Amino acid sequence: MTKKQFCDSCQCDAVTVIVERPATYKFRGESFDINERVLQCSVCGEDLYDEDLDSETMQTLTKLYTEKVGLSLQDIKEIRKQYGLSMELFSRILGWSKSTIARYETGKFIPTSSHLIILKRLKDSPESIYEFFKQNLHKFNDKEIEKITKKLNFVDQNEVEKNLIETIQLNFKLHEKTIDTGYGVFNLEKLAHLILFFSEQGVPKTKLMKLLFYSDYLNFKDNLLSITGLPYVRLQYGPVPKDHELLLSTLEKIEFIEVSYEYSGEYEVNRITALQSFDESLFDEDELEVMMKVKEKFKDYGSKSISDYSHNEDAWTKTKEREIISYTHADNLLIK
Ligand SMILES: [Zn+2]
């Protein structure tokens, strides 16, 4: 498509052509080689201004630039979102104007080089926002500080939780659908609620470990599948879920349970107490029946007596110290 446009050199409306050519641009302090398209006068060959082609070149440069610094428009939009902060608070934490943030997020402006460096840092390490918050702390009143702290704390917490849960899932993946897990797939949510089921009134940790063991093994015996998909290990005091410390500290962090410390004689006793309510809809009828049976059977047992009881199980006597207890031993469980 050719169109006529006024040419300054020829001083008349001239037929134009679009020419593609390599060009080098300095853009925001960086040098870029691109192929640009320009409008030229077909008579004298002079460049003519064309708004569309000009903005095409700008777009190419912007794209190359954001690629070079490693931050796309989408990234920029996500940065504030990850904190759950309003534009107002976010801009004040950084000490920028609210309209600056708005322009960046809509893509109307590319951030200045120094702002880009900051945004890139916030993307790569979200916790670096604390530095800006500290610097500008005096600009906020107490109420705002409390609100922001809560929001930012949440980010940190989220990151920790996400990593922990991923680690745990990976950890148990190894044993998935094998006899080690009673052919189950590890289900953290079910485990969490099974623990809630037993800890509504608080329960000593050692006893809880055995209650989980009996629930999973009895369900395997009756219904050929474990409830939680957990592998259990033989330890000196009886069977315990593999990596139980990691599991409990994770559930503590995500505020499902509280772990408190008490002294019984010279021993320190950890007590687990539910912080959330038990959701029975996660379990089927057979599972609930097994859980109720286990709760009822051991209701008057303390840590010591349930440990002693479990020491008579094949699961314990026929497994070597620290080894995973096969669910095949469920056939001979003493509890029925
Ligand atoms: Zn011309």
Coordinates of C-alpha atoms and ligand atoms in Angstrom, one line a residue:
M1 CA 0.0 0.0 0.0
T2 CA 1.4 3.3 -1.0
K3 CA 0.1 6.6 0.1
K4 CA 0.9 10.2 -0.8
Q5 CA 2.5 12.4 1.9
F6 CA 4.0 15.9 1.9
C7 CA 7.8 15.8 1.4
D8 CA 9.8 18.7 2.8
S9 CA 12.6 18.2 0.4
C10 CA 10.5 18.0 -2.7
Q11 CA 8.0 20.5 -1.4
C12 CA 5.1 18.5 -2.7
D13 CA 2.8 15.6 -2.0
A14 CA 5.0 12.6 -3.1
V15 CA 4.3 8.9 -3.5
T16 CA 5.8 7.1 -0.4
V17 CA 7.3 3.6 0.0
I18 CA 8.0 1.6 3.2
V19 CA 11.6 0.5 3.4
E20 CA 13.0 -2.0 5.8
R21 CA 16.6 -1.5 7.0
P22 CA 18.9 -2.4 9.8
A23 CA 19.4 0.3 12.4
T24 CA 21.2 0.8 15.8
Y25 CA 19.4 2.6 18.5
K26 CA 20.5 3.9 21.9
F27 CA 17.6 3.3 24.2
R28 CA 17.7 4.0 27.9
G29 CA 21.4 3.7 27.9
E30 CA 21.5 0.4 26.1
S31 CA 22.4 -0.2 22.4
F32 CA 20.1 -2.2 20.2
D33 CA 20.4 -3.5 16.6
I34 CA 17.0 -3.9 15.0
N35 CA 15.4 -4.0 11.6
E36 CA 13.2 -1.0 11.4
R37 CA 10.6 0.0 8.9
V38 CA 10.4 3.6 7.7
L39 CA 8.4 5.6 5.3
Q40 CA 10.3 7.3 2.5
C41 CA 9.6 9.7 -0.3
S42 CA 9.8 7.6 -3.5
V43 CA 11.2 10.6 -5.4
C44 CA 14.1 11.9 -3.2
G45 CA 14.4 9.0 -0.8
E46 CA 14.1 11.2 2.3
D47 CA 12.7 9.7 5.5
L48 CA 9.2 10.9 6.2
Y49 CA 7.5 10.8 9.7
D50 CA 4.9 8.1 10.1
E51 CA 3.2 7.7 13.5
D52 CA 2.4 4.0 13.1
L53 CA 5.9 3.0 12.0
D54 CA 7.5 5.2 14.6
S55 CA 5.5 3.5 17.4
E56 CA 6.3 0.1 15.9
T57 CA 10.0 0.8 16.4
M58 CA 9.4 2.0 19.9
Q59 CA 7.5 -1.2 20.7
T60 CA 10.4 -3.3 19.3
L61 CA 12.9 -1.4 21.4
T62 CA 10.7 -1.6 24.5
K63 CA 10.3 -5.3 24.1
L64 CA 14.0 -5.8 23.6
Y65 CA 14.8 -3.6 26.6
T66 CA 12.5 -5.4 29.0
E67 CA 13.8 -8.7 27.7
K68 CA 17.3 -7.5 28.4
V69 CA 16.5 -6.5 32.0
G70 CA 14.4 -9.6 32.5
L71 CA 11.1 -7.9 33.3
S72 CA 8.0 -8.1 31.1
L73 CA 4.9 -6.0 31.5
Q74 CA 3.2 -9.0 33.0
D75 CA 6.0 -9.3 35.6
I76 CA 5.5 -5.7 36.5
K77 CA 1.8 -6.2 37.1
E78 CA 2.5 -9.3 39.3
I79 CA 5.0 -7.6 41.6
R80 CA 2.5 -5.5 43.5
K81 CA -0.1 -8.3 43.4
Q82 CA 2.2 -10.7 45.2
Y83 CA 2.1 -8.5 48.3
G84 CA -1.7 -7.9 48.1
L85 CA -0.9 -4.2 48.6
S86 CA -3.0 -1.3 47.2
M87 CA -1.3 1.0 44.7
E88 CA -1.5 3.7 47.3
L89 CA 0.5 1.8 50.0
F90 CA 2.8 0.1 47.5
S91 CA 3.8 3.5 46.0
R92 CA 4.4 5.0 49.4
I93 CA 6.6 2.1 50.5
L94 CA 8.8 2.6 47.5
G95 CA 8.6 6.4 47.7
W96 CA 7.2 6.7 44.2
S97 CA 4.1 8.5 43.1
K98 CA 0.9 6.5 42.8
S99 CA 0.5 7.6 39.2
T100 CA 4.0 6.3 38.4
I101 CA 3.0 2.8 39.5
A102 CA -0.3 3.1 37.6
R103 CA 1.6 4.1 34.4
Y104 CA 4.0 1.2 34.8
E105 CA 1.3 -1.4 35.4
T106 CA -0.8 -0.3 32.4
G107 CA 2.3 -0.4 30.2
K108 CA 1.9 3.2 29.2
F109 CA 5.4 4.0 30.4
I110 CA 8.4 1.8 30.8
P111 CA 10.0 2.2 34.1
T112 CA 13.1 4.4 34.4
S113 CA 16.4 2.4 34.6
S114 CA 16.6 2.8 38.4
H115 CA 13.0 1.9 38.9
L116 CA 13.4 -1.2 36.7
I117 CA 16.3 -2.4 38.8
I118 CA 14.2 -2.0 41.9
L119 CA 11.2 -3.8 40.3
K120 CA 13.5 -6.6 39.1
R121 CA 14.8 -7.0 42.7
L122 CA 11.3 -7.1 44.1
K123 CA 10.4 -9.8 41.6
D124 CA 13.5 -12.0 42.3
S125 CA 13.5 -11.5 46.1
P126 CA 10.1 -10.3 47.3
E127 CA 11.4 -9.9 50.8
S128 CA 13.6 -7.0 49.7
I129 CA 10.6 -4.8 50.0
Y130 CA 11.3 -4.6 53.8
E131 CA 14.3 -2.4 53.0
F132 CA 12.1 0.2 51.4
F133 CA 9.5 -0.1 54.0
K134 CA 12.1 0.6 56.7
Q135 CA 13.5 3.6 54.9
N136 CA 10.0 5.1 54.5
L137 CA 8.6 4.0 57.8
H138 CA 8.2 7.5 59.1
K139 CA 5.7 8.3 56.4
F140 CA 3.2 5.9 57.8
N141 CA 1.0 6.0 60.8
D142 CA 0.7 3.2 63.3
K143 CA -2.4 1.8 61.8
E144 CA -0.8 1.7 58.3
I145 CA 2.3 0.1 59.7
E146 CA 0.3 -2.6 61.3
K147 CA -1.6 -3.3 58.1
I148 CA 1.5 -3.4 55.9
T149 CA 3.4 -5.6 58.3
K150 CA 0.5 -8.0 58.3
K151 CA 0.4 -8.1 54.5
L152 CA 4.2 -8.5 54.1
N153 CA 4.5 -11.1 56.8
F154 CA 2.0 -13.1 54.9
V155 CA 4.2 -13.1 51.8
D156 CA 7.1 -14.4 53.8
Q157 CA 5.0 -17.0 55.4
N158 CA 3.5 -18.1 52.1
E159 CA 6.9 -18.6 50.6
V160 CA 8.0 -20.7 53.6
E161 CA 4.9 -22.8 53.6
K162 CA 5.0 -23.4 49.8
N163 CA 8.6 -24.6 50.0
L164 CA 7.9 -26.8 53.0
I165 CA 4.9 -28.4 51.4
E166 CA 6.7 -29.0 48.2
T167 CA 9.6 -30.6 50.1
I168 CA 7.2 -32.9 51.9
Q169 CA 5.3 -34.0 48.8
L170 CA 8.6 -34.8 47.1
N171 CA 9.8 -36.6 50.1
F172 CA 6.9 -39.0 50.1
K173 CA 6.6 -39.3 46.3
L174 CA 9.3 -42.0 46.5
H175 CA 7.0 -44.4 48.4
E176 CA 3.8 -43.6 46.5
K177 CA 1.5 -46.5 45.8
T178 CA 3.9 -49.1 47.2
I179 CA 3.4 -51.4 50.2
D180 CA 5.4 -48.8 52.2
T181 CA 2.4 -46.5 52.1
G182 CA -0.3 -49.0 52.0
Y183 CA -0.7 -48.4 48.3
G184 CA -1.8 -44.8 49.1
V185 CA -0.7 -41.5 47.7
F186 CA 0.4 -39.2 50.4
N187 CA -2.3 -36.7 51.2
L188 CA -1.2 -33.8 53.5
E189 CA -4.7 -32.5 53.9
K190 CA -6.1 -35.8 55.1
L191 CA -3.1 -36.3 57.4
A192 CA -3.7 -32.8 58.9
H193 CA -7.4 -33.5 59.5
L194 CA -6.6 -37.0 60.9
I195 CA -4.4 -35.2 63.4
L196 CA -7.1 -32.7 64.1
F197 CA -9.5 -35.6 64.8
F198 CA -7.3 -36.9 67.5
S199 CA -6.0 -33.6 69.0
E200 CA -9.2 -31.7 69.6
Q201 CA -8.7 -31.9 73.3
G202 CA -4.9 -32.1 73.0
V203 CA -2.9 -35.3 72.9
P204 CA 0.7 -36.2 73.8
K205 CA 2.8 -36.4 70.7
T206 CA 4.0 -39.9 71.3
K207 CA 0.5 -41.1 71.7
L208 CA -0.6 -39.3 68.6
M209 CA 2.1 -41.0 66.5
K210 CA 0.6 -44.4 67.5
L211 CA -2.9 -43.3 66.8
L212 CA -2.0 -42.3 63.3
F213 CA -0.2 -45.6 62.8
Y214 CA -3.2 -47.6 64.0
S215 CA -5.6 -45.7 61.9
D216 CA -3.6 -46.2 58.7
Y217 CA -2.8 -49.8 59.4
L218 CA -6.3 -50.8 60.5
N219 CA -7.8 -49.1 57.5
F220 CA -5.3 -51.0 55.3
K221 CA -6.3 -54.2 57.1
D222 CA -10.0 -53.6 56.6
N223 CA -10.1 -51.7 53.4
L224 CA -6.8 -52.5 51.7
L225 CA -5.7 -48.8 51.6
S226 CA -4.0 -46.6 54.1
I227 CA -5.8 -43.3 55.0
T228 CA -3.0 -40.8 54.7
G229 CA -0.6 -42.6 52.3
L230 CA 2.1 -42.2 55.0
P231 CA 5.0 -44.6 55.4
Y232 CA 5.8 -45.5 59.1
V233 CA 9.2 -46.1 60.6
R234 CA 10.2 -48.3 63.5
L235 CA 11.7 -46.2 66.2
Q236 CA 12.5 -47.2 69.8
Y237 CA 9.2 -46.0 71.2
G238 CA 7.1 -47.6 68.5
P239 CA 6.0 -46.9 65.0
V240 CA 6.0 -43.2 63.9
P241 CA 5.3 -41.5 60.5
K242 CA 8.4 -41.1 58.4
D243 CA 9.8 -37.5 58.9
H244 CA 7.2 -36.9 61.6
E245 CA 9.1 -33.9 63.0
L246 CA 9.0 -32.2 59.6
L247 CA 5.3 -33.0 59.2
L248 CA 4.4 -31.6 62.7
S249 CA 6.4 -28.5 62.3
T250 CA 4.8 -27.8 59.0
L251 CA 1.3 -28.2 60.4
E252 CA 2.4 -26.0 63.3
K253 CA 3.6 -23.3 60.8
I254 CA 0.4 -23.3 58.8
E255 CA -1.5 -23.0 62.1
F256 CA -3.3 -26.3 62.0
I257 CA -1.9 -27.4 65.4
E258 CA -0.1 -26.0 68.4
V259 CA 2.8 -27.8 69.9
S260 CA 3.3 -27.1 73.6
Y261 CA 5.8 -28.5 76.1
E262 CA 5.0 -29.9 79.4
Y263 CA 7.0 -31.7 82.0
S264 CA 6.0 -35.1 83.3
G265 CA 8.4 -36.0 86.1
E266 CA 11.8 -35.6 84.5
Y267 CA 10.5 -36.0 80.9
E268 CA 9.6 -33.3 78.6
V269 CA 6.2 -34.1 76.9
N270 CA 5.1 -32.5 73.7
R271 CA 1.4 -31.9 73.5
I272 CA -0.4 -31.4 70.2
T273 CA -3.6 -29.4 70.2
A274 CA -5.9 -28.7 67.2
L275 CA -6.2 -25.1 66.2
Q276 CA -8.8 -25.7 63.4
S277 CA -11.9 -27.8 63.2
F278 CA -11.9 -31.3 61.9
D279 CA -13.5 -31.7 58.5
E280 CA -15.1 -35.2 58.3
S281 CA -16.1 -34.7 54.6
L282 CA -12.5 -35.6 53.7
F283 CA -12.9 -39.1 54.8
D284 CA -15.2 -41.9 53.6
E285 CA -17.5 -43.9 55.9
D286 CA -15.1 -46.8 56.3
E287 CA -12.2 -44.5 57.2
L288 CA -14.3 -42.7 59.8
E289 CA -15.3 -46.0 61.3
V290 CA -11.7 -47.0 61.6
M291 CA -10.7 -43.7 63.1
M292 CA -13.5 -43.8 65.7
K293 CA -12.5 -47.4 66.6
V294 CA -8.9 -46.3 67.2
K295 CA -9.9 -43.3 69.2
E296 CA -12.2 -45.4 71.4
K297 CA -9.8 -48.3 71.9
F298 CA -7.0 -46.0 73.1
K299 CA -9.0 -43.3 74.9
D300 CA -7.6 -44.2 78.3
Y301 CA -4.0 -45.0 77.1
G302 CA -1.2 -42.6 77.9
S303 CA 2.0 -42.4 75.8
K304 CA 3.8 -45.1 77.7
S305 CA 0.9 -47.6 77.7
I306 CA 0.2 -47.2 74.0
S307 CA 3.9 -47.5 73.2
D308 CA 4.1 -50.7 75.2
Y309 CA 1.0 -52.0 73.4
S310 CA 2.5 -51.2 70.0
H311 CA 5.7 -53.1 71.0
N312 CA 3.7 -56.4 70.8
E313 CA 2.8 -55.8 67.2
D314 CA 4.5 -57.8 64.4
A315 CA 4.9 -54.4 62.7
W316 CA 7.3 -53.4 65.4
T317 CA 9.0 -56.7 66.4
K318 CA 9.6 -57.8 62.8
T319 CA 11.0 -54.6 61.5
K320 CA 14.5 -53.4 62.1
E321 CA 15.2 -50.2 64.0
R322 CA 14.7 -47.1 61.7
E323 CA 13.4 -49.1 58.8
I324 CA 10.1 -48.6 57.1
I325 CA 7.4 -50.9 58.4
S326 CA 5.6 -52.8 55.6
Y327 CA 1.8 -52.6 55.6
T328 CA 1.8 -56.4 55.2
H329 CA 2.0 -56.5 59.0
A330 CA -1.4 -55.0 59.2
D331 CA -2.9 -58.5 58.8
N332 CA -1.7 -59.4 62.3
L333 CA -2.7 -56.1 64.1
L334 CA -3.7 -56.8 67.7
I335 CA -6.5 -54.3 67.5
K336 CA -9.6 -55.4 65.6
Ligands
ZN1 ZN 11.0 13.9 -1.7

